Structure formats: structure tokens, C-alpha cells
mmCIF file of C-alpha atoms and ligand atoms in Angstrom:
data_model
loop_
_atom_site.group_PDB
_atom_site.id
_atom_site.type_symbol
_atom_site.label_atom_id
_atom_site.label_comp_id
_atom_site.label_asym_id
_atom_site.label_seq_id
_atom_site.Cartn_x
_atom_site.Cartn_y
_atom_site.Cartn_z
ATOM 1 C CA UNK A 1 16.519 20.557 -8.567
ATOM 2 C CA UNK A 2 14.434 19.944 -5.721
ATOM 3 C CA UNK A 3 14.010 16.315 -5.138
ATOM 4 C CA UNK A 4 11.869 14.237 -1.988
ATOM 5 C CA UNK A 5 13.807 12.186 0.221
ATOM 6 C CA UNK A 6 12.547 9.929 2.462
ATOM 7 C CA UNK A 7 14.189 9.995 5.690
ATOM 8 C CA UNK A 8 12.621 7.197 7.147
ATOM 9 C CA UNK A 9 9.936 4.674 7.825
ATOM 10 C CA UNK A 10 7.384 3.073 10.324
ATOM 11 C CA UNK A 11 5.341 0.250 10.529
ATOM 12 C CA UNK A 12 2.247 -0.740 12.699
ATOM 13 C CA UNK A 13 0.524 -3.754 13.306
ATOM 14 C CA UNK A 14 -2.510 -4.353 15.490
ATOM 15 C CA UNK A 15 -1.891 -7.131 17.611
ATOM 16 C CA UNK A 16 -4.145 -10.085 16.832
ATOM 17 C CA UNK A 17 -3.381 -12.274 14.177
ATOM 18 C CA UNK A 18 -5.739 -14.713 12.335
ATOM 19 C CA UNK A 19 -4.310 -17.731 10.600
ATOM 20 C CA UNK A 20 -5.707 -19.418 7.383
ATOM 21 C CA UNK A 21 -6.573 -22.681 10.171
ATOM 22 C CA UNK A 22 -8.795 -20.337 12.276
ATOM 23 C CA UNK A 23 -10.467 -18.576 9.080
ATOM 24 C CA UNK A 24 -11.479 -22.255 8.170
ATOM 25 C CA UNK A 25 -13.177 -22.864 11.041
ATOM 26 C CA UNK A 26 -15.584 -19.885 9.884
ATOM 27 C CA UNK A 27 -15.981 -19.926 6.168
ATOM 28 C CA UNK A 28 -15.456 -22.923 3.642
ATOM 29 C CA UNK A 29 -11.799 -23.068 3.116
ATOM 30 C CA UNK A 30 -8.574 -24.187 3.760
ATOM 31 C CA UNK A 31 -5.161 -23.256 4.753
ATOM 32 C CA UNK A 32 -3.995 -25.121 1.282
ATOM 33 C CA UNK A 33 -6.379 -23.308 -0.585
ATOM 34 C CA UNK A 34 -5.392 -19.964 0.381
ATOM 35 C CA UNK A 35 -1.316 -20.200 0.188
ATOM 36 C CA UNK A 36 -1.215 -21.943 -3.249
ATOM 37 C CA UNK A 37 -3.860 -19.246 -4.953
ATOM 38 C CA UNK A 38 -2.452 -16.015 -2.854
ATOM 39 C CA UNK A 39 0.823 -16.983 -0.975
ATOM 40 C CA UNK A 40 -1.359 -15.682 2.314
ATOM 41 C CA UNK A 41 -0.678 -17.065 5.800
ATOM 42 C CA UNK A 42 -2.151 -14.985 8.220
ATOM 43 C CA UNK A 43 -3.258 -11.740 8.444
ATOM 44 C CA UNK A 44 -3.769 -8.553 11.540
ATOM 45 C CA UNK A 45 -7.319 -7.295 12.523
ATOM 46 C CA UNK A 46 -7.792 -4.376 14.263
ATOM 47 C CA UNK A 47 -9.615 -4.687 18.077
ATOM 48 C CA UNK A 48 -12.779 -3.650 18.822
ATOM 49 C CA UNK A 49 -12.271 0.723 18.998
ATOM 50 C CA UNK A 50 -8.865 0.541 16.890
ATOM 51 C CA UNK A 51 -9.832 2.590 14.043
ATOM 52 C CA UNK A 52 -7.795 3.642 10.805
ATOM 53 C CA UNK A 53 -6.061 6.662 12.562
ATOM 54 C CA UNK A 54 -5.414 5.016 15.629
ATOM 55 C CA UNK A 55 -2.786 2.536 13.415
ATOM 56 C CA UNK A 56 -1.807 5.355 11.263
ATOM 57 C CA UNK A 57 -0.816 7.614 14.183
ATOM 58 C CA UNK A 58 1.140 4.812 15.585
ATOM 59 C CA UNK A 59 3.008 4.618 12.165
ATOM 60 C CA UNK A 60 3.438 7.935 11.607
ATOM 61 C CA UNK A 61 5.261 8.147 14.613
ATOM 62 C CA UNK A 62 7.854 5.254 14.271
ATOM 63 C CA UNK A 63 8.322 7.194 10.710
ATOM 64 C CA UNK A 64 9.370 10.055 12.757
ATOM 65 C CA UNK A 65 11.504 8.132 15.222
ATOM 66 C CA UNK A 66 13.272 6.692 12.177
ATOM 67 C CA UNK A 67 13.797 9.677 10.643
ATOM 68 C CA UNK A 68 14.799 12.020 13.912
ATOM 69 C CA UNK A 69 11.870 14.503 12.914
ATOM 70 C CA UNK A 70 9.308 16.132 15.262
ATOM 71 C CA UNK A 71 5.843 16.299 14.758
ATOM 72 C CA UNK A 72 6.411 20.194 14.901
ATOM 73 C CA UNK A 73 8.412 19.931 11.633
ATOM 74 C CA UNK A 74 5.675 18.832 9.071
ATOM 75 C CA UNK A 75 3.731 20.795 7.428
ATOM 76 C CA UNK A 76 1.937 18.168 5.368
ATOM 77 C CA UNK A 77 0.437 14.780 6.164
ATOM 78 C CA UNK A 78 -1.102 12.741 3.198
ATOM 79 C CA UNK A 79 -2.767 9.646 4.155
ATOM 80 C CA UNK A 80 -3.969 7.270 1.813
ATOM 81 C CA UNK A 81 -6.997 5.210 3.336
ATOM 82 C CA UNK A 82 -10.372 3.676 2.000
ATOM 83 C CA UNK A 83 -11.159 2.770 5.702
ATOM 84 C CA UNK A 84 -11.495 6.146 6.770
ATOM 85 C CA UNK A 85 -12.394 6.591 10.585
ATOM 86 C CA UNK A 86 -15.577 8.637 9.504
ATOM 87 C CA UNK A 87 -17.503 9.988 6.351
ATOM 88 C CA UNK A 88 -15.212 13.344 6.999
ATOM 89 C CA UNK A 89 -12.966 14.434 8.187
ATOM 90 C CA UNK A 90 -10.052 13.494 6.873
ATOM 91 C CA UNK A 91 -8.551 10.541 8.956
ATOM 92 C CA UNK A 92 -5.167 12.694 8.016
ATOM 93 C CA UNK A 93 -6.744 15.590 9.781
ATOM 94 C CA UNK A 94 -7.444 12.875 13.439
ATOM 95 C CA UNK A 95 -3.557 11.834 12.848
ATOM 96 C CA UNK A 96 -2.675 15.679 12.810
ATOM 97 C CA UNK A 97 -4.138 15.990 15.904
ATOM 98 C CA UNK A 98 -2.872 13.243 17.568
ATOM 99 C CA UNK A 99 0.578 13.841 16.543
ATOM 100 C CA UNK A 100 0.608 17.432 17.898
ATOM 101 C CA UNK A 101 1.145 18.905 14.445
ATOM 102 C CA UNK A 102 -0.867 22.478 14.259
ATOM 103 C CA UNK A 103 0.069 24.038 10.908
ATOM 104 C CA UNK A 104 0.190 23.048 7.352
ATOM 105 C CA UNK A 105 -2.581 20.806 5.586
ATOM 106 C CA UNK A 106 -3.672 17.430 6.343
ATOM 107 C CA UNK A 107 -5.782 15.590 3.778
ATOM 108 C CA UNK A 108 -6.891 11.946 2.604
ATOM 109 C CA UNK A 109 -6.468 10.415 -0.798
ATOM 110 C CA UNK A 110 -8.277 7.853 -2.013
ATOM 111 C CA UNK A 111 -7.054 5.177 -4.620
ATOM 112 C CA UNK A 112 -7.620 2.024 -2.945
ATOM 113 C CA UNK A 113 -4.469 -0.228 -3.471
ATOM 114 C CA UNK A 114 -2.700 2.321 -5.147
ATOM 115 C CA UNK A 115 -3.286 4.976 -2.815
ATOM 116 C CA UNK A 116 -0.077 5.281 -1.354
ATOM 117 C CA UNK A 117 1.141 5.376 -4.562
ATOM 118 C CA UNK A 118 -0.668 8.456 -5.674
ATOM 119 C CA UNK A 119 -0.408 9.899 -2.211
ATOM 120 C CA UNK A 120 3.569 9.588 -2.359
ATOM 121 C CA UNK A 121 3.112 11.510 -5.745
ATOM 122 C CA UNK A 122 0.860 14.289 -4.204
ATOM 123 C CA UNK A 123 3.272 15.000 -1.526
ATOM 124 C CA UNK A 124 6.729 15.022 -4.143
ATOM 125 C CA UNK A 125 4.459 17.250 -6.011
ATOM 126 C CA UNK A 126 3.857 19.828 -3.574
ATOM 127 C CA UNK A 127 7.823 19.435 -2.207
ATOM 128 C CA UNK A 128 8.462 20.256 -5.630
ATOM 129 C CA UNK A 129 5.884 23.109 -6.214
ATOM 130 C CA UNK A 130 7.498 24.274 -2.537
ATOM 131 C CA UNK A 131 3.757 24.177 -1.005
ATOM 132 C CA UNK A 132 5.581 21.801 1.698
ATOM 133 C CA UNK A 133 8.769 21.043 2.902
ATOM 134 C CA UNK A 134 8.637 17.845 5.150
ATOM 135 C CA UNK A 135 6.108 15.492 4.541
ATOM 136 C CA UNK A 136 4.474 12.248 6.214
ATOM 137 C CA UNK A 137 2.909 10.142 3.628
ATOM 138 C CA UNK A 138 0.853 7.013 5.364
ATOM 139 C CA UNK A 139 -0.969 3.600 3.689
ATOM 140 C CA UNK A 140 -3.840 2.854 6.908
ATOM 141 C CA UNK A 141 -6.412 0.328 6.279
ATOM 142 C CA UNK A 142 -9.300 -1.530 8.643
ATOM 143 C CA UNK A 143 -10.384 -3.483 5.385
ATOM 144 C CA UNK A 144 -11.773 -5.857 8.153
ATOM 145 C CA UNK A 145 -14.226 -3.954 8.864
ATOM 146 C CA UNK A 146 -15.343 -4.360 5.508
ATOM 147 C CA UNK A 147 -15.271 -7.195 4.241
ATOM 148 C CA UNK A 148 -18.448 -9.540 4.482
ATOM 149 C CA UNK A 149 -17.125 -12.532 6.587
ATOM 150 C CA UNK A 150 -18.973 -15.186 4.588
ATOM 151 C CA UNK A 151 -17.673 -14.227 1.438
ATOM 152 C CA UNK A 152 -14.874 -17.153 1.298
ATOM 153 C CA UNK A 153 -13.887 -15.549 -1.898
ATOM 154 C CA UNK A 154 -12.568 -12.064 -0.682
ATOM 155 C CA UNK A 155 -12.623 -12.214 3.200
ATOM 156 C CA UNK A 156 -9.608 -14.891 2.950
ATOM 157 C CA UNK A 157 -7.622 -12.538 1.126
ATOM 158 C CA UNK A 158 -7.528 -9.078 3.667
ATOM 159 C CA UNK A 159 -5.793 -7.714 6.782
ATOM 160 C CA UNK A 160 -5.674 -4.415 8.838
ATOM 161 C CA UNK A 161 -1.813 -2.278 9.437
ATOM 162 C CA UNK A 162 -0.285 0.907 8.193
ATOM 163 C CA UNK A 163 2.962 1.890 7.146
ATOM 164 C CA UNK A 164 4.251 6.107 6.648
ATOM 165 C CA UNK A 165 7.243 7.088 5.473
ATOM 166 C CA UNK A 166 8.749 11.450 6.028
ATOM 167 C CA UNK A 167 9.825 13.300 3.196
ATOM 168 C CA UNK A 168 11.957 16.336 3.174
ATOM 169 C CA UNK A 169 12.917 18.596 0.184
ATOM 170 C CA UNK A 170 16.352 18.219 -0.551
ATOM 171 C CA UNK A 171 18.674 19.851 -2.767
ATOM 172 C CA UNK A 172 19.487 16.955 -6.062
ATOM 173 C CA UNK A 173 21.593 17.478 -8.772
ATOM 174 C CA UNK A 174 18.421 16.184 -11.410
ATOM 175 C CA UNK A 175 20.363 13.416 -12.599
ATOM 176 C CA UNK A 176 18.900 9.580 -11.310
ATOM 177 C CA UNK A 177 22.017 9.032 -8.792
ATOM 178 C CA UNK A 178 20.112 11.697 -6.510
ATOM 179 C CA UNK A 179 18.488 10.274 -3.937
ATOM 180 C CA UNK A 180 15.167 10.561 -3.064
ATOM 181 C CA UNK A 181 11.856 10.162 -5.814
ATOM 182 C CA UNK A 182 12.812 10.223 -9.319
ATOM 183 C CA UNK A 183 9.870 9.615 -11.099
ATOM 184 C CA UNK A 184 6.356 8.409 -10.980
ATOM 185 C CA UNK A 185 3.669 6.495 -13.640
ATOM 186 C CA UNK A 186 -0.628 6.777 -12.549
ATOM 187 C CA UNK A 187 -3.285 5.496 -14.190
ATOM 188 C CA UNK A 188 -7.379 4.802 -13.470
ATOM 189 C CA UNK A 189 -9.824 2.942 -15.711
ATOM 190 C CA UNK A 190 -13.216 3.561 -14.104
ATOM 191 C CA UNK A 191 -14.355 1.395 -16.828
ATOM 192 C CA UNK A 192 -13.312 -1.571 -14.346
ATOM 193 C CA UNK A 193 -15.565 -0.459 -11.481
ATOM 194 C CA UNK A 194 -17.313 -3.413 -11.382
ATOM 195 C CA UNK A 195 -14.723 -5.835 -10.786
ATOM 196 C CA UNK A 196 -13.799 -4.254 -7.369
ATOM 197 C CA UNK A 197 -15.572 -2.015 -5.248
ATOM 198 C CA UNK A 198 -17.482 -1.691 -1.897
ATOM 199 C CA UNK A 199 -21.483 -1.859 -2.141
ATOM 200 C CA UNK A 200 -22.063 0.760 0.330
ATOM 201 C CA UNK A 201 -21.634 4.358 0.728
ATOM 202 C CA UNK A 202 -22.863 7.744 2.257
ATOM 203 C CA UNK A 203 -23.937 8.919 -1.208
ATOM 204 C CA UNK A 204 -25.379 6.001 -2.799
ATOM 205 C CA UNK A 205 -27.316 3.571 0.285
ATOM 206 C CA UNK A 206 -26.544 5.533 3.169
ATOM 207 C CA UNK A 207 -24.534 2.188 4.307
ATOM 208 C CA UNK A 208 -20.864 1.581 4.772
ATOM 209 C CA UNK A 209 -21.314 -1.228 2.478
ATOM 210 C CA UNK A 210 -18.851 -5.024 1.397
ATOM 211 C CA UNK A 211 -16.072 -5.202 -0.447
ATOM 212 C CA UNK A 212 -17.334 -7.073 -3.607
ATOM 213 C CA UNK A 213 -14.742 -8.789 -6.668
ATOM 214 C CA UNK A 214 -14.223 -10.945 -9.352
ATOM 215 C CA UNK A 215 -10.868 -12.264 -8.261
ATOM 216 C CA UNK A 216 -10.256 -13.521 -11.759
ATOM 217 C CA UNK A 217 -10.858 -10.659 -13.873
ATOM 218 C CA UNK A 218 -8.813 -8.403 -11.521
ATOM 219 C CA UNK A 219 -5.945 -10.734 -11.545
ATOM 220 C CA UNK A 220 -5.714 -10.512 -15.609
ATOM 221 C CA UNK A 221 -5.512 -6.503 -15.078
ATOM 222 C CA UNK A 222 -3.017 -6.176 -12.628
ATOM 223 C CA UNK A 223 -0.531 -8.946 -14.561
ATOM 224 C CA UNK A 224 -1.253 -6.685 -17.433
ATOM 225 C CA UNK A 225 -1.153 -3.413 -16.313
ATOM 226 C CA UNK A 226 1.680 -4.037 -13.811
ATOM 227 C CA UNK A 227 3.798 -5.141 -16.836
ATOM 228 C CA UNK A 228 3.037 -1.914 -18.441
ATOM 229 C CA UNK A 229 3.425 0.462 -15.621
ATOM 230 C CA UNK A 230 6.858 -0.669 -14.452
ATOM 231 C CA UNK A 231 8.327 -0.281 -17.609
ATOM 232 C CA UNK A 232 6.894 3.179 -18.127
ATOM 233 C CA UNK A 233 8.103 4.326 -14.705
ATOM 234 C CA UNK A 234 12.039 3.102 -15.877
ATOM 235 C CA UNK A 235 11.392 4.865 -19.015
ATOM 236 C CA UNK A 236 10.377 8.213 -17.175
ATOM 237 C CA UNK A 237 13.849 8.047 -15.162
ATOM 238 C CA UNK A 238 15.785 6.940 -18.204
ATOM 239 C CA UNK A 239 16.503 3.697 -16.477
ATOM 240 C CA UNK A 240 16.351 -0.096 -17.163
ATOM 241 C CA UNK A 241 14.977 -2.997 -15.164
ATOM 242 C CA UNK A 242 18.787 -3.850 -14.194
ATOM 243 C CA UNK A 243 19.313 -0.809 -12.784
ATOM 244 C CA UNK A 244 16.284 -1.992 -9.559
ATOM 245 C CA UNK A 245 17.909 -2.867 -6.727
ATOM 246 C CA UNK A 246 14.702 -4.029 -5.161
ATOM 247 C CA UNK A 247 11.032 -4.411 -6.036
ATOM 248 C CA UNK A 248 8.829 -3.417 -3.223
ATOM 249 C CA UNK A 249 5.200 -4.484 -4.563
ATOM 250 C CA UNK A 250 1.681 -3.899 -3.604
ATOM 251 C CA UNK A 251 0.948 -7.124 -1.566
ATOM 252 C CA UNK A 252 -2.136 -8.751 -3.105
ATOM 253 C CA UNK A 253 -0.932 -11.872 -4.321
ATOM 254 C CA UNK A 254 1.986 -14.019 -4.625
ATOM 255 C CA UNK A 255 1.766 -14.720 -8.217
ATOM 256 C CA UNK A 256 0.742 -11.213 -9.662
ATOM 257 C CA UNK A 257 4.549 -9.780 -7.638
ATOM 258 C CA UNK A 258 6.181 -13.100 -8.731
ATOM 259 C CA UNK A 259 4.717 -12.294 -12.436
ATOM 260 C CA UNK A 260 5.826 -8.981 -12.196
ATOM 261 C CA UNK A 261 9.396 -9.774 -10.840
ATOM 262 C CA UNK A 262 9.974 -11.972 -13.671
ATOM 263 C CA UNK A 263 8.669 -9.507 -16.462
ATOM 264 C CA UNK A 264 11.694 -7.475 -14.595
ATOM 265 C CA UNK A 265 14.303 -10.227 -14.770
ATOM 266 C CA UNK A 266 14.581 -9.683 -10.893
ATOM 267 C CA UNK A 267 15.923 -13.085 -9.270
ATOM 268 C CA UNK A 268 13.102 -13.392 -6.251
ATOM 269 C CA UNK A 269 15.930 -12.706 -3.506
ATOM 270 C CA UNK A 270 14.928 -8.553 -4.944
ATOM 271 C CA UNK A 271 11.467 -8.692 -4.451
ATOM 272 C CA UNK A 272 10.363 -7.788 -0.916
ATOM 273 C CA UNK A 273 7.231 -10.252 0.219
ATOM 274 C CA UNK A 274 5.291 -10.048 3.378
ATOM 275 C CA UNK A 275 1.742 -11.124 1.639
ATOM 276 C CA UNK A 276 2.686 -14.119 3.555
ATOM 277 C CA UNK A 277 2.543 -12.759 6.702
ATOM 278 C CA UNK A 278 0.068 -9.038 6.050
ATOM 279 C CA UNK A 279 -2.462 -10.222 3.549
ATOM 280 C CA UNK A 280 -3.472 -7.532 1.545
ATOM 281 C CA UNK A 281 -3.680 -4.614 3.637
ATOM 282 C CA UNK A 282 -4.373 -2.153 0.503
ATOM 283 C CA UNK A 283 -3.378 1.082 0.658
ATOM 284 C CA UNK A 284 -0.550 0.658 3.593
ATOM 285 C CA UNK A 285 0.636 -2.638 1.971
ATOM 286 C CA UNK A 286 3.200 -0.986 -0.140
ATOM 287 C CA UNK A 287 4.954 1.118 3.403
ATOM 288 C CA UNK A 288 4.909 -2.166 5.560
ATOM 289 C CA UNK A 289 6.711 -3.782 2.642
ATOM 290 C CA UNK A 290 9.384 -1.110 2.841
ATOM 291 C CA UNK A 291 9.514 -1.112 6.597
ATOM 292 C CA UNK A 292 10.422 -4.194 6.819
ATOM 293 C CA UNK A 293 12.759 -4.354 4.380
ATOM 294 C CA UNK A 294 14.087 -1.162 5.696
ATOM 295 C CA UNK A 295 14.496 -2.468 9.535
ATOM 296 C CA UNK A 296 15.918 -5.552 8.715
ATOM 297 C CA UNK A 297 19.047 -4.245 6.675
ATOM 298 C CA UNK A 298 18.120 -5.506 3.246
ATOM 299 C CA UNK A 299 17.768 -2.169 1.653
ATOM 300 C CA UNK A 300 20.456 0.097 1.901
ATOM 301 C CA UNK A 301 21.290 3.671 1.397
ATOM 302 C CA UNK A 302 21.666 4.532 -2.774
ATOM 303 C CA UNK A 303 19.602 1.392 -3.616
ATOM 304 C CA UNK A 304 17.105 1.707 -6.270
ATOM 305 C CA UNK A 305 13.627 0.902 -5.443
ATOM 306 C CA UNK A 306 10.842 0.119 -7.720
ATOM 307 C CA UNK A 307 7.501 0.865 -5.896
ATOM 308 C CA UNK A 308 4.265 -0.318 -7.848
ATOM 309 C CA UNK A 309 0.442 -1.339 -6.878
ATOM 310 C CA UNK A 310 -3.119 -1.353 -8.523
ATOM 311 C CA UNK A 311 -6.656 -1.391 -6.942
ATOM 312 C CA UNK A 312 -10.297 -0.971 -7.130
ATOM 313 C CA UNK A 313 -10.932 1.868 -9.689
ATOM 314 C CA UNK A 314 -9.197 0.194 -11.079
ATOM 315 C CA UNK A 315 -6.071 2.632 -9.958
ATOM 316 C CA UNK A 316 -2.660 1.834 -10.695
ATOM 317 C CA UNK A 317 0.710 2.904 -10.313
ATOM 318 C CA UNK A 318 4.503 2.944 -9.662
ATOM 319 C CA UNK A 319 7.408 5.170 -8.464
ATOM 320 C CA UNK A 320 11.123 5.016 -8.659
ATOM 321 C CA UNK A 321 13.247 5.734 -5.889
ATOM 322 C CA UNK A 322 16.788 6.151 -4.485
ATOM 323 C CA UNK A 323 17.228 5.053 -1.165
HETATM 324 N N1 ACO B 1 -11.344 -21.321 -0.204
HETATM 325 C C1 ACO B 1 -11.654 -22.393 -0.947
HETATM 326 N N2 ACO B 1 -12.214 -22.300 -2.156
HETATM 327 C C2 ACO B 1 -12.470 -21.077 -2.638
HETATM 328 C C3 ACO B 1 -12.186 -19.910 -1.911
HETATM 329 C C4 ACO B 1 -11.603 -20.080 -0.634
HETATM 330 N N3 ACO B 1 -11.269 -19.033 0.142
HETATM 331 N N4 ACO B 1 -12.543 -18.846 -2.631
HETATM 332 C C5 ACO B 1 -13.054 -19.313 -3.782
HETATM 333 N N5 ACO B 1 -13.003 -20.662 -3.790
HETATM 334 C C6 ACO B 1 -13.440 -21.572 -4.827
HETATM 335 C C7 ACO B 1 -14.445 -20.971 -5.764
HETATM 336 O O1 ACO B 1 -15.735 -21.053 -5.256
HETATM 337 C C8 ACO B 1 -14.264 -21.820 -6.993
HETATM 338 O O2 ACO B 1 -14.943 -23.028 -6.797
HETATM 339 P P1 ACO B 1 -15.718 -23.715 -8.034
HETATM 340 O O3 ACO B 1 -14.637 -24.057 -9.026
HETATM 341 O O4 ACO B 1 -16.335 -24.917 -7.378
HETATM 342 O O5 ACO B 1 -16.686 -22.708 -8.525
HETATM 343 C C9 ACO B 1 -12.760 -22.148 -6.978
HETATM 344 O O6 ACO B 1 -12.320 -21.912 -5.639
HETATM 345 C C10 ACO B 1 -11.965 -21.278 -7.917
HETATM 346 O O7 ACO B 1 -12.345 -19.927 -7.694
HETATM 347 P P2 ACO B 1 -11.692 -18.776 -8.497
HETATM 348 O O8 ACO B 1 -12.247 -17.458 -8.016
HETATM 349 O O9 ACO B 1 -11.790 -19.076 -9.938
HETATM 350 O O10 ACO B 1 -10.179 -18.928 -8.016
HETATM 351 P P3 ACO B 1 -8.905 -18.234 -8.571
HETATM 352 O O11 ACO B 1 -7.921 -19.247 -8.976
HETATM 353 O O12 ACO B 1 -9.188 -17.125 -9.546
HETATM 354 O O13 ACO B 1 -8.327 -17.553 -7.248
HETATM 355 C C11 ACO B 1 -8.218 -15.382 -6.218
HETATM 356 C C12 ACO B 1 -9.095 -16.576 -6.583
HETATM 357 C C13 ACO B 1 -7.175 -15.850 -5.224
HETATM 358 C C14 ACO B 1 -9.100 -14.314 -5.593
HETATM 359 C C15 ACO B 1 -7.513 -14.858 -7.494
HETATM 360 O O14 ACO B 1 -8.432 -14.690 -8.525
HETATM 361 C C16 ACO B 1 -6.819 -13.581 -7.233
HETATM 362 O O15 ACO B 1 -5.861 -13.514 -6.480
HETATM 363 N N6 ACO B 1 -7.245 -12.490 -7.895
HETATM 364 C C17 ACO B 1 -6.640 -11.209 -7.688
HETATM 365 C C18 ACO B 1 -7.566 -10.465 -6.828
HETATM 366 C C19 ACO B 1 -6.863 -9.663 -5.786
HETATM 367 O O16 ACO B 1 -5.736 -9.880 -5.393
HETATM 368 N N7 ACO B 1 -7.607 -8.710 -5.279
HETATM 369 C C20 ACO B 1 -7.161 -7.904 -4.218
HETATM 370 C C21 ACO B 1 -7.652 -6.518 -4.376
HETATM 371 S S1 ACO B 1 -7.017 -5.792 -5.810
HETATM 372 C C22 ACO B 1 -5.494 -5.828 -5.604
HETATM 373 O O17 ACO B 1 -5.018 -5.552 -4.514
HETATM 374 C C23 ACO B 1 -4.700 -6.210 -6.758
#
């Protein structure tokens, strides 16, 4: 059985960072206010002329450092984004470029939070279906760029980064020892809409529009739908929550991962966290997660790794996988 393996992951972070003290010398908050109702920090914003693929290309490549694969190797690049660089093309399609890659297929997915979710599920998809062979799969986001700056309510809660990770079709025995992806759970109610979304776009106002939510009601989903996903994910593999090694969670809030780590019966020294320190940075929240956890020797080769996130849509998600 043909089974995804990722051979490595990279992490990029544009330079500035914005504490919760300088975001309440601009809006009506505080510093107090933010940690105890998100577990937030700071956050990254991209410069002036860093777009989207600029931090993707620059995390794509530490993913191929990491994993000791060439550009020249891929022949797919999935990139989850709903900052894109431009209406279209593909932001995948500017990181192709700048990477040097010249054959396969480049492409964008869009799912918001869970996008790198459903992108990591695209590309084991076509590894399986042998469309590809060795894969980058990238989370980029400039959700600075839109996000309306006087909205204390959602512009407290946001930063910029992107995280990739390489996959490569291996040869697995089918059994959940093998490494690489092992299964995967989606899910969209565009019922929700209204609770999250941007009020712009080429279609509808011919704007690039704000991100508008009600925090509450989106909170209620993800606690709910979180709780449901993860379990169906074990299911799928034939696994149980003891069985996780480590929950790497979309980072949107301190209490929906805490809530969702103790649904699992995970102590909190499993769950990887850097909300604290990222914000939410949507789509590539999931990848810096794993980087870090990655680079800094916490997760190690054979671990078991519960991936899970939900967004606008609403979207949701989560994949198992061996380390
Ligand atoms: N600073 C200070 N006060 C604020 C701020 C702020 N930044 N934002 C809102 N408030 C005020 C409100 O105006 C309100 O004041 P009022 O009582 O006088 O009317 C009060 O704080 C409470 O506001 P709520 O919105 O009810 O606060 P809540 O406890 O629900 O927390 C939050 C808000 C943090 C957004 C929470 O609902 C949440 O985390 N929701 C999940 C949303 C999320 O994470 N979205 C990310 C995208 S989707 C995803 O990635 C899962």
C-alpha cells in the first residue's frame, strides 16, 4: 500500500512582531483581555511588499532543506491560502516559480483554517492515485492584510507566517504502524457562512473586502465539531485517543485546543501550543505548530500525531499521522 510520508518541515516568520501592549495603543483593549479569552501574546505581520508567496516560498524551502529534497524533485505543490497574492493565479503557481520547479501541477486550495488540512488530503490523494510522487503541501496567510484594524473584536486575534511540509510516496505495509498519513475526516457546513467570512470579493463588490465574525457562535462550533471530528479520524485508523502521541491543533484559541485536549484525555504536556506566540495565522497555523515541535525535538520519529482545525465555511477537519 502506498502511503505519504512526510520527510520534513519548514517554518517562516516575517520579522516584525506586534504585542497585545502595542495593539492597545490602537484599538480598545488590553493585553489582559486578549491572553485570558485567546491565550494570544503577540503575533507576525508581513512588511510592506511581503506577500503570501513570498512567506510560502521561504517555507517551502526550509521544508526542502529538512527533508534533503530539490526543488527539481516535486511534481506537486498544494498551497492552502485565503490571502492569495492575486485574484489568480494560483499563489502555488508564484511559489513554483520561485522555487525553480518546471513540471508537475501547482494549485491553491481554499478552506480557510482548515485548508491545510484538506490540502494535506489532496496531495495523499493524488500520492495514492500515483498522479504525484513528492509533494510540498504549504499553510501561507497575510490575514493582516485583511482584517479591519478597528475591529477590536477580530483584529486582536490574527497574524501573518507559513509553514510546508514534503511528501513522498512510500511503500507501507497498510497496517497503522506505517509511517506516514493514515487517515483523514472533512467536513463543510455552508449553512455557517455568516458567522465567518470576508465582506469583499472579485465576484461579489469588486473589493478585497474584512474579515467579519461572531466570535461566540464560532467558538460553540469548533468545541463541538472538534469533539466530533477527532474521534471520527481515530475511528477511520482503528485507533483510540491513547494511542496520540501528540495533538498538533489549529491555533485559534487557547481554550477551544485545551477543550479539545481534554475531550482526548491528553495531559497538556501532548498538545503543541504556539497561539501564544503566532496568533491565528489560519491556514499555515497547523505547519508552524509542527515545525516547531519538529525542530525542537519534541516529536520524534514513529510518534502518532493527531492533526485537526476548522474555519470560515465553516470547514473542518483532522488527519492522523505517523511520524
Ligand atoms: N478587547 C477588549 N474587549 C473586547 C475585545 C478586545 N479585543 N473584543 C471584544 N471585547 C468586548 C466585547 O465588546 C464585549 O463587551 P460588552 O460585554 O461590553 O459587549 C466583551 O468583550 C465580550 O465579548 P465577546 O465577543 O462576548 O467575548 P468572548 O468571551 O466570546 O471572546 C473571542 C471573544 C475571543 C473572539 C471568542 O469568542 C473566541 O475565541 N471565539 C472563537 C473565534 C475564533 O477563534 N475565530 C478564529 C477564526 S475561526 C477559527 O480559527 C476557529
Amino acid at each position: 500500500m502506498i502511503r505519504s510520508v512526510i520527510q520534513g518541515c519548514g517554518a517562516y516568520l516575517p520579522e516584525k512582531i506586534v504585542t497585545n501592549a502595542e495593539l492597545a495603543t490602537k484599538v480598545e483593549t488590553s493585553d489582559e483581555w486578549i491572553q485570558q479569552r485567546t491565550g494570544i501574546r503577540q503575533r507576525h505581520i508581513a512588511a510592506d511588499g511581503e506577500f503570501t508567496s513570498h512567506l510560502a516560498t521561504k517555507a517551502a524551502q526550509r521544508a526542502l532543506d529538512a527533508s534533503g529534497v530539490k526543488a527539481s524533485d516535486l511534481d506537486l505543490i498544494v498551497l492552502a491560502t485565503a490571502t492569495p497574492d492575486e485574484t489568480f493565479p494560483a499563489t502555488a503557481t508564484r511559489v513554483q516559480a520561485a522555487l525553480g520547479m518546471t513540471r508537475g501541477s501547482a494549485f491553491d486550495v481554499q478552506a480557510v483554517c482548515a485548508g491545510f488540512i484538506y490540502s494535506l488530503s489532496v496531495a495523499d490523494s493524488m500520492i495514492k492515485n500515483g498522479i504525484a510522487s513528492t509533494a510540498l503541501v504549504i499553510g501561507a496567510e497575510t490575514f493582516s492584510r485583511i482584517l479591519d484594524w478597528n475591529d477590536r473584536g477580530t483584529c486582536v486575534l490574527f497574524g501573518d507566517g507559513a509553514g510546508a511540509v514534503v511528501l513522498k510516496a512510500e511503500q507501507g505495509q497498510g497496517t497503522s504502524h506505517d509511517r506516514g498519513i493514515l487517515a483523514h475526516a472533512l467536513h463543510s457546513d455552508g449553512r455557517q457562512h455568516d458567522i465567518l467570512y470576508v465582506d469583499g470579493g472579485p465576484s461579489s463588490t469588486r473589493t478585497t473586502g474584512y474579515l467579519r465574525m461572531e466570535g461566540k457562535e464560532v467558538f460553540k462550533h469548533a468545541v463541538v465539531n472538534m469533539a466530533a471530528v477527532v474521534g471520527e479520524v481515530l475511528e477511520k485508523a482503528g485507533l483510540t485517543p491513547a494511542d496520540i502521541d501528540w495533538l498538533v491543533p489549529h491555533q485559534a484559541n487557547k481554550r477551544i485546543i485545551d477543550g479539545t485536549g481534554r475531550k482526548l484525555g491528553l495531559p497538556p504536556g501532548r498538545v503543541v501550543l504556539t497561539v501564544d506566540k503566532h496568533a491565528n495565522t489560519s491556514a499555515a497555523s497547523i505547519p508552524l505548530a509542527l515545525e516547531s515541535a519538529v525542530s525542537d525535538g519534541r516529536i520524534k520519529r514513529g510518534d502518532l500525531l493527531l492533526l485537526e482545525g476548522i474555519g470560515g465555511g465553516l470547514a473542518w477537519g483532522a488527519s492522523l499521522v505517523r511520524w
